[in-house]
Amino acid sequence: MNKFASRLRKEEKGLTLIELIASLSILSTVMIVLYGVVQFGFNSYHKITIENSLRDEGDLLMSSIIAELYELGPTKVSKVGGEVLLERDGLTHRISIEEGALHISDSSGGDGRIETASEVLDSSEIAVICPSGISECGSGLIEIKLELAQSYGGREQTMELSSKFGF
């Protein structure tokens, strides 16, 4: 290496073709490795960003259901078809998963769609578990299984969240 450097300083003629090809080969190998590392970093960043977004939206949907339960304080809860009905003093609130979204509506007939960037997949479900096994009950468990999906760059990423809480 010392001979090569001293020859370059003395002669100042430049590089030979073999030296140029060798240096370009080394440079291209290093650039390919750097490109792979940077590309992997960007893909990991986007994957983690989508996972965090899915987790945040799942928390939002779960807390919306919990808030509806505790604000209304239903005296009777039942499941009819794909909907959970919360009833108290003649008021009926509905919780359902349809058209790729969670819907929480009251007796006024509003849409009640909770907007998210994620799609709520059809495999998501809400179940009412009554202690005596009947279809309507005043106390029991609500079991929610949400499956959310978001796509980025042509790839779809899904996350399944499940929760149980009593009423």
PDB file of N, CA and C in Angstrom, residues 54-68 101-104 114-116 144 146:
ATOM      1  N   LEU A  54     -52.203   0.354  14.063  1.00  0.00           N
ATOM      2  CA  LEU A  54     -53.214  -0.676  14.316  1.00  0.00           C
ATOM      3  C   LEU A  54     -53.494  -0.827  15.808  1.00  0.00           C
ATOM      4  N   ARG A  55     -52.449  -0.805  16.605  1.00  0.00           N
ATOM      5  CA  ARG A  55     -52.607  -0.934  18.057  1.00  0.00           C
ATOM      6  C   ARG A  55     -53.381   0.270  18.620  1.00  0.00           C
ATOM      7  N   ASP A  56     -53.044   1.477  18.162  1.00  0.00           N
ATOM      8  CA  ASP A  56     -53.741   2.679  18.629  1.00  0.00           C
ATOM      9  C   ASP A  56     -55.216   2.646  18.250  1.00  0.00           C
ATOM     10  N   GLU A  57     -55.502   2.249  17.013  1.00  0.00           N
ATOM     11  CA  GLU A  57     -56.896   2.211  16.583  1.00  0.00           C
ATOM     12  C   GLU A  57     -57.672   1.100  17.292  1.00  0.00           C
ATOM     13  N   GLY A  58     -57.023  -0.017  17.560  1.00  0.00           N
ATOM     14  CA  GLY A  58     -57.670  -1.070  18.335  1.00  0.00           C
ATOM     15  C   GLY A  58     -58.014  -0.589  19.734  1.00  0.00           C
ATOM     16  N   ASP A  59     -57.092   0.141  20.355  1.00  0.00           N
ATOM     17  CA  ASP A  59     -57.358   0.709  21.681  1.00  0.00           C
ATOM     18  C   ASP A  59     -58.512   1.705  21.624  1.00  0.00           C
ATOM     19  N   LEU A  60     -58.559   2.511  20.565  1.00  0.00           N
ATOM     20  CA  LEU A  60     -59.642   3.481  20.401  1.00  0.00           C
ATOM     21  C   LEU A  60     -60.987   2.771  20.292  1.00  0.00           C
ATOM     22  N   LEU A  61     -61.051   1.725  19.490  1.00  0.00           N
ATOM     23  CA  LEU A  61     -62.311   1.002  19.314  1.00  0.00           C
ATOM     24  C   LEU A  61     -62.738   0.302  20.601  1.00  0.00           C
ATOM     25  N   MET A  62     -61.792  -0.332  21.283  1.00  0.00           N
ATOM     26  CA  MET A  62     -62.118  -1.004  22.550  1.00  0.00           C
ATOM     27  C   MET A  62     -62.596   0.002  23.596  1.00  0.00           C
ATOM     28  N   SER A  63     -61.902   1.127  23.699  1.00  0.00           N
ATOM     29  CA  SER A  63     -62.306   2.118  24.705  1.00  0.00           C
ATOM     30  C   SER A  63     -63.639   2.765  24.342  1.00  0.00           C
ATOM     31  N   SER A  64     -63.977   2.847  23.054  1.00  0.00           N
ATOM     32  CA  SER A  64     -65.293   3.364  22.663  1.00  0.00           C
ATOM     33  C   SER A  64     -66.402   2.438  23.146  1.00  0.00           C
ATOM     34  N   ILE A  65     -66.180   1.143  23.031  1.00  0.00           N
ATOM     35  CA  ILE A  65     -67.180   0.176  23.502  1.00  0.00           C
ATOM     36  C   ILE A  65     -67.301   0.230  25.022  1.00  0.00           C
ATOM     37  N   ILE A  66     -66.175   0.282  25.704  1.00  0.00           N
ATOM     38  CA  ILE A  66     -66.190   0.351  27.169  1.00  0.00           C
ATOM     39  C   ILE A  66     -66.870   1.634  27.634  1.00  0.00           C
ATOM     40  N   ALA A  67     -66.557   2.755  26.982  1.00  0.00           N
ATOM     41  CA  ALA A  67     -67.184   4.032  27.350  1.00  0.00           C
ATOM     42  C   ALA A  67     -68.690   3.973  27.145  1.00  0.00           C
ATOM     43  N   GLU A  68     -69.134   3.362  26.059  1.00  0.00           N
ATOM     44  CA  GLU A  68     -70.571   3.237  25.804  1.00  0.00           C
ATOM     45  C   GLU A  68     -71.242   2.404  26.893  1.00  0.00           C
ATOM     46  N   ALA A 101     -66.225  -1.569   9.593  1.00  0.00           N
ATOM     47  CA  ALA A 101     -66.092  -0.574  10.661  1.00  0.00           C
ATOM     48  C   ALA A 101     -66.929  -0.991  11.868  1.00  0.00           C
ATOM     49  N   LEU A 102     -66.606  -0.391  13.006  1.00  0.00           N
ATOM     50  CA  LEU A 102     -67.382  -0.582  14.225  1.00  0.00           C
ATOM     51  C   LEU A 102     -68.453   0.498  14.267  1.00  0.00           C
ATOM     52  N   HIS A 103     -69.684   0.108  14.575  1.00  0.00           N
ATOM     53  CA  HIS A 103     -70.806   1.041  14.665  1.00  0.00           C
ATOM     54  C   HIS A 103     -71.356   0.999  16.084  1.00  0.00           C
ATOM     55  N   ILE A 104     -71.479   2.178  16.689  1.00  0.00           N
ATOM     56  CA  ILE A 104     -72.137   2.311  17.988  1.00  0.00           C
ATOM     57  C   ILE A 104     -73.223   3.356  17.794  1.00  0.00           C
ATOM     58  N   ILE A 114     -67.572   4.528  13.673  1.00  0.00           N
ATOM     59  CA  ILE A 114     -66.335   5.071  14.232  1.00  0.00           C
ATOM     60  C   ILE A 114     -65.282   4.996  13.136  1.00  0.00           C
ATOM     61  N   GLU A 115     -64.825   6.168  12.695  1.00  0.00           N
ATOM     62  CA  GLU A 115     -63.889   6.253  11.575  1.00  0.00           C
ATOM     63  C   GLU A 115     -62.471   5.925  12.024  1.00  0.00           C
ATOM     64  N   THR A 116     -61.836   5.047  11.292  1.00  0.00           N
ATOM     65  CA  THR A 116     -60.431   4.710  11.516  1.00  0.00           C
ATOM     66  C   THR A 116     -59.756   4.541  10.162  1.00  0.00           C
ATOM     67  N   ILE A 144     -64.808  -9.400  22.946  1.00  0.00           N
ATOM     68  CA  ILE A 144     -64.605  -8.747  21.651  1.00  0.00           C
ATOM     69  C   ILE A 144     -63.333  -9.282  21.020  1.00  0.00           C
ATOM     70  N   LEU A 146     -61.303  -8.226  17.712  1.00  0.00           N
ATOM     71  CA  LEU A 146     -61.166  -7.324  16.569  1.00  0.00           C
ATOM     72  C   LEU A 146     -59.986  -7.757  15.725  1.00  0.00           C
TER      73      LEU A 146
END
